[in-house]
Amino acid sequence: MAKDPLPSWRAGKVKSAILDFVARVTDPGGADFVPAPQRIAAFDNDGTLWCERPFLPQFYFASERLDALVKREPELAGRVPFKPYVERDLPAIKQLGKRGLLEVVAAVHGGTTVDEFAAIAREWLGRATNPKLGRRFVDLVYVPQLELLDYLRANGFKCFIVSGGGIDLIRGFAENVYGIPPEQVVGSSERLHFEMRGDKGVIVKEAALASFDDREVKPVNIALHIGRRPILVFGNSDGDLAMMRYALSGEGASLALLLHHDDATREFEYDRDYVISPLSEALEKAGDYGITLVSMKGDWDRVFAG
Amino acid sequence: MAKDPLPSWRAGKVKSAILDFVARVTDPGGADFVPAPQRIAAFDNDGTLWCERPFLPQFYFASERLDALVKREPELAGRVPFKPYVERDLPAIKQLGKRGLLEVVAAVHGGTTVDEFAAIAREWLGRATNPKLGRRFVDLVYVPQLELLDYLRANGFKCFIVSGGGIDLIRGFAENVYGIPPEQVVGSSERLHFEMRGDKGVIVKEAALASFDDREVKPVNIALHIGRRPILVFGNSDGDLAMMRYALSGEGASLALLLHHDDATREFEYDRDYVISPLSEALEKAGDYGITLVSMKGDWDRVFAG
């Protein structure tokens, strides 16, 4: 018998659906065959590839960066969009949602070059830990998903991240951690401009969001960056529903997977109540839309490494 | 002796510069070694990979599409930005430049889905011919560049197009003709939105340019789409100068190549005078900036296939 390519996935309907789908689209004689260049997979990041609780890693990044900035320029503390962050006013922060978070990251980094930002991100990612789980964020990636990424690549898929998170923070670890290179990362992004600093051409981040890559914007950015309709999409919130429906509307075979965080013991249990990125409509309509629901508790034998 | 990987390039300083550069960045023991994932090459398209004279292929596409539209809706003929195109007022068209051309393409295709556009583009590309050279546009690609793309890929490079042309028209032929898949094409783009048409999720083009991928916008779109600084850039106009300087500002070895159309016999002879996409500053400053000038007449043994 061949070695199980997904050892951290428990046998069951979901694992079979994945194995069956990959077998069908890679069978050159089958009705569902898809040529390799069209085997595009799009994964959400927060809550799909890595842990997003108790709060999005980007929140801890934004808060730390903002604290440092306010120490230098105290008058910023009272200003929009910083105030709720400086005061750690969680209800207000949640109300402002993921977009609010990204606006803080953008505002803090206005004037920073993408090279400078990459160094800042790498340093932070190398040490920042999840306050609840006590491990580094980059170590709190889901082992079953790492196996799935490898399995898809071994079957000719090209895997992209399509995330509401900031594109440059994700690019700071996606290659090392997921094997996904920068050019296969799509995310929220700030306005940028090019300038010469002395004889060095640099790209400078501006203090304003250009694209908030969530909900209906995800398939739009897929069209812009990838230019093909994915045949496999994996998400975990209503923010991923539009790209799931986009994938499922393709001509050929397609698979949309929705991770349900129902595992309070090994990770967290949440859906509608996670205000900053809720799972509600996608959960209710999964059956109608042909979305395959993945239970962390039931379908994953392991969650994290180690 | 090993087979010449660039048989259509004549021996000389330029060919040596290319071969030497590739040898240096791929030598694991050398000081200029660049790991394969960082070997990013960015090519302009119009005038760099395919012929852009007597006028940009996109002009013929826009004109034909507009004529069909005006037949159905004659009142459009007098409107901005259509009027000079309907009247074939070449001086005015030139004055509006490449951006004007892209605005017509955008205006004509507002409401079209990207899938519908792909079919329109494929049909047109399959038959549209250059009125001066009497061959299809897709057959008027430069053989030396096809060899260079293959040579770079064989040496671990990932080749991207970064063009002022419309991204979706280029995606209509880049994979078949250049071996460059849609996700490695960056270009000018319209605003897009996602909508459900019945139970089909589609991406709809809006009648407005979102990004005119020229000059300083090229390195910006490289940062957004690719997320790495290219180590090799190839262009042919002032529109490519910013991305050349961006590549040449990297930490390690880099090469920027500028094609000079100085071959009236086999192709066209033009630079400053091609108003719609002139080559002037880049030509004057090539030496100062460390840009390698490529003479079509001198450095290419062949221009087109057949």
PDB file of N, CA, C and O in Angstrom, chain B residues 9-37:
ATOM      1  N   TRP B   9      21.565  35.297 -31.026  1.00  0.00           N
ATOM      2  CA  TRP B   9      22.319  36.451 -30.531  1.00  0.00           C
ATOM      3  C   TRP B   9      23.728  36.386 -31.120  1.00  0.00           C
ATOM      4  O   TRP B   9      24.400  35.367 -31.008  1.00  0.00           O
ATOM      5  N   ARG B  10      24.159  37.498 -31.717  1.00  0.00           N
ATOM      6  CA  ARG B  10      25.504  37.522 -32.288  1.00  0.00           C
ATOM      7  C   ARG B  10      26.554  37.660 -31.185  1.00  0.00           C
ATOM      8  O   ARG B  10      26.330  38.354 -30.194  1.00  0.00           O
ATOM      9  N   ALA B  11      27.673  37.018 -31.391  1.00  0.00           N
ATOM     10  CA  ALA B  11      28.776  37.148 -30.437  1.00  0.00           C
ATOM     11  C   ALA B  11      29.139  38.624 -30.288  1.00  0.00           C
ATOM     12  O   ALA B  11      29.099  39.374 -31.258  1.00  0.00           O
ATOM     13  N   GLY B  12      29.452  39.014 -29.076  1.00  0.00           N
ATOM     14  CA  GLY B  12      29.794  40.414 -28.835  1.00  0.00           C
ATOM     15  C   GLY B  12      29.618  40.743 -27.372  1.00  0.00           C
ATOM     16  O   GLY B  12      29.336  39.864 -26.547  1.00  0.00           O
ATOM     17  N   LYS B  13      29.762  42.027 -27.069  1.00  0.00           N
ATOM     18  CA  LYS B  13      29.731  42.468 -25.675  1.00  0.00           C
ATOM     19  C   LYS B  13      28.412  42.146 -24.980  1.00  0.00           C
ATOM     20  O   LYS B  13      28.385  41.765 -23.812  1.00  0.00           O
ATOM     21  N   VAL B  14      27.304  42.331 -25.707  1.00  0.00           N
ATOM     22  CA  VAL B  14      25.994  42.135 -25.077  1.00  0.00           C
ATOM     23  C   VAL B  14      25.747  40.659 -24.767  1.00  0.00           C
ATOM     24  O   VAL B  14      25.380  40.291 -23.643  1.00  0.00           O
ATOM     25  N   LYS B  15      25.975  39.821 -25.746  1.00  0.00           N
ATOM     26  CA  LYS B  15      25.784  38.384 -25.530  1.00  0.00           C
ATOM     27  C   LYS B  15      26.690  37.894 -24.404  1.00  0.00           C
ATOM     28  O   LYS B  15      26.260  37.134 -23.530  1.00  0.00           O
ATOM     29  N   SER B  16      27.929  38.365 -24.404  1.00  0.00           N
ATOM     30  CA  SER B  16      28.858  37.974 -23.329  1.00  0.00           C
ATOM     31  C   SER B  16      28.363  38.445 -21.971  1.00  0.00           C
ATOM     32  O   SER B  16      28.483  37.735 -20.972  1.00  0.00           O
ATOM     33  N   ALA B  17      27.797  39.650 -21.932  1.00  0.00           N
ATOM     34  CA  ALA B  17      27.303  40.191 -20.660  1.00  0.00           C
ATOM     35  C   ALA B  17      26.173  39.300 -20.108  1.00  0.00           C
ATOM     36  O   ALA B  17      26.099  39.045 -18.907  1.00  0.00           O
ATOM     37  N   ILE B  18      25.313  38.835 -21.006  1.00  0.00           N
ATOM     38  CA  ILE B  18      24.206  37.974 -20.569  1.00  0.00           C
ATOM     39  C   ILE B  18      24.744  36.629 -20.069  1.00  0.00           C
ATOM     40  O   ILE B  18      24.408  36.161 -18.974  1.00  0.00           O
ATOM     41  N   LEU B  19      25.591  36.006 -20.881  1.00  0.00           N
ATOM     42  CA  LEU B  19      26.119  34.682 -20.511  1.00  0.00           C
ATOM     43  C   LEU B  19      26.935  34.767 -19.223  1.00  0.00           C
ATOM     44  O   LEU B  19      26.827  33.905 -18.345  1.00  0.00           O
ATOM     45  N   ASP B  20      27.712  35.817 -19.114  1.00  0.00           N
ATOM     46  CA  ASP B  20      28.540  36.004 -17.925  1.00  0.00           C
ATOM     47  C   ASP B  20      27.672  36.221 -16.683  1.00  0.00           C
ATOM     48  O   ASP B  20      27.933  35.644 -15.623  1.00  0.00           O
ATOM     49  N   PHE B  21      26.643  37.042 -16.826  1.00  0.00           N
ATOM     50  CA  PHE B  21      25.753  37.313 -15.689  1.00  0.00           C
ATOM     51  C   PHE B  21      25.090  36.026 -15.195  1.00  0.00           C
ATOM     52  O   PHE B  21      25.079  35.730 -13.991  1.00  0.00           O
ATOM     53  N   VAL B  22      24.554  35.263 -16.127  1.00  0.00           N
ATOM     54  CA  VAL B  22      23.866  34.023 -15.743  1.00  0.00           C
ATOM     55  C   VAL B  22      24.856  33.037 -15.113  1.00  0.00           C
ATOM     56  O   VAL B  22      24.553  32.384 -14.109  1.00  0.00           O
ATOM     57  N   ALA B  23      26.065  32.977 -15.660  1.00  0.00           N
ATOM     58  CA  ALA B  23      27.084  32.086 -15.083  1.00  0.00           C
ATOM     59  C   ALA B  23      27.404  32.503 -13.644  1.00  0.00           C
ATOM     60  O   ALA B  23      27.507  31.657 -12.744  1.00  0.00           O
ATOM     61  N   ARG B  24      27.524  33.800 -13.423  1.00  0.00           N
ATOM     62  CA  ARG B  24      27.895  34.279 -12.087  1.00  0.00           C
ATOM     63  C   ARG B  24      26.798  34.021 -11.049  1.00  0.00           C
ATOM     64  O   ARG B  24      27.071  33.551  -9.955  1.00  0.00           O
ATOM     65  N   VAL B  25      25.550  34.321 -11.395  1.00  0.00           N
ATOM     66  CA  VAL B  25      24.501  34.193 -10.373  1.00  0.00           C
ATOM     67  C   VAL B  25      24.118  32.733 -10.114  1.00  0.00           C
ATOM     68  O   VAL B  25      23.460  32.447  -9.118  1.00  0.00           O
ATOM     69  N   THR B  26      24.528  31.832 -11.005  1.00  0.00           N
ATOM     70  CA  THR B  26      24.196  30.415 -10.805  1.00  0.00           C
ATOM     71  C   THR B  26      25.371  29.596 -10.278  1.00  0.00           C
ATOM     72  O   THR B  26      25.226  28.390 -10.076  1.00  0.00           O
ATOM     73  N   ASP B  27      26.503  30.232 -10.067  1.00  0.00           N
ATOM     74  CA  ASP B  27      27.678  29.504  -9.569  1.00  0.00           C
ATOM     75  C   ASP B  27      27.639  29.457  -8.033  1.00  0.00           C
ATOM     76  O   ASP B  27      27.889  30.476  -7.372  1.00  0.00           O
ATOM     77  N   PRO B  28      27.334  28.291  -7.460  1.00  0.00           N
ATOM     78  CA  PRO B  28      27.123  28.205  -6.006  1.00  0.00           C
ATOM     79  C   PRO B  28      28.362  28.600  -5.208  1.00  0.00           C
ATOM     80  O   PRO B  28      28.244  29.001  -4.055  1.00  0.00           O
ATOM     81  N   GLY B  29      29.531  28.501  -5.818  1.00  0.00           N
ATOM     82  CA  GLY B  29      30.735  28.853  -5.091  1.00  0.00           C
ATOM     83  C   GLY B  29      31.161  30.297  -5.295  1.00  0.00           C
ATOM     84  O   GLY B  29      32.076  30.781  -4.637  1.00  0.00           O
ATOM     85  N   GLY B  30      30.474  31.003  -6.188  1.00  0.00           N
ATOM     86  CA  GLY B  30      30.917  32.347  -6.558  1.00  0.00           C
ATOM     87  C   GLY B  30      30.373  33.437  -5.644  1.00  0.00           C
ATOM     88  O   GLY B  30      29.402  33.227  -4.913  1.00  0.00           O
ATOM     89  N   ALA B  31      30.996  34.601  -5.723  1.00  0.00           N
ATOM     90  CA  ALA B  31      30.602  35.734  -4.871  1.00  0.00           C
ATOM     91  C   ALA B  31      29.240  36.293  -5.264  1.00  0.00           C
ATOM     92  O   ALA B  31      28.565  36.929  -4.454  1.00  0.00           O
ATOM     93  N   ASP B  32      28.826  36.080  -6.518  1.00  0.00           N
ATOM     94  CA  ASP B  32      27.582  36.671  -7.012  1.00  0.00           C
ATOM     95  C   ASP B  32      26.419  35.674  -7.038  1.00  0.00           C
ATOM     96  O   ASP B  32      25.380  35.951  -7.646  1.00  0.00           O
ATOM     97  N   PHE B  33      26.599  34.540  -6.391  1.00  0.00           N
ATOM     98  CA  PHE B  33      25.550  33.511  -6.419  1.00  0.00           C
ATOM     99  C   PHE B  33      24.225  34.044  -5.878  1.00  0.00           C
ATOM    100  O   PHE B  33      24.182  34.725  -4.848  1.00  0.00           O
ATOM    101  N   VAL B  34      23.156  33.731  -6.587  1.00  0.00           N
ATOM    102  CA  VAL B  34      21.793  34.090  -6.156  1.00  0.00           C
ATOM    103  C   VAL B  34      20.974  32.792  -6.099  1.00  0.00           C
ATOM    104  O   VAL B  34      20.880  32.088  -7.105  1.00  0.00           O
ATOM    105  N   PRO B  35      20.403  32.464  -4.940  1.00  0.00           N
ATOM    106  CA  PRO B  35      19.589  31.245  -4.859  1.00  0.00           C
ATOM    107  C   PRO B  35      18.454  31.287  -5.886  1.00  0.00           C
ATOM    108  O   PRO B  35      17.905  32.359  -6.168  1.00  0.00           O
ATOM    109  N   ALA B  36      18.112  30.127  -6.434  1.00  0.00           N
ATOM    110  CA  ALA B  36      17.141  30.070  -7.532  1.00  0.00           C
ATOM    111  C   ALA B  36      15.836  30.835  -7.254  1.00  0.00           C
ATOM    112  O   ALA B  36      15.367  31.569  -8.133  1.00  0.00           O
ATOM    113  N   PRO B  37      15.239  30.722  -6.060  1.00  0.00           N
ATOM    114  CA  PRO B  37      13.951  31.420  -5.890  1.00  0.00           C
ATOM    115  C   PRO B  37      14.057  32.932  -6.053  1.00  0.00           C
ATOM    116  O   PRO B  37      13.059  33.598  -6.294  1.00  0.00           O
TER     117      PRO B  37
END
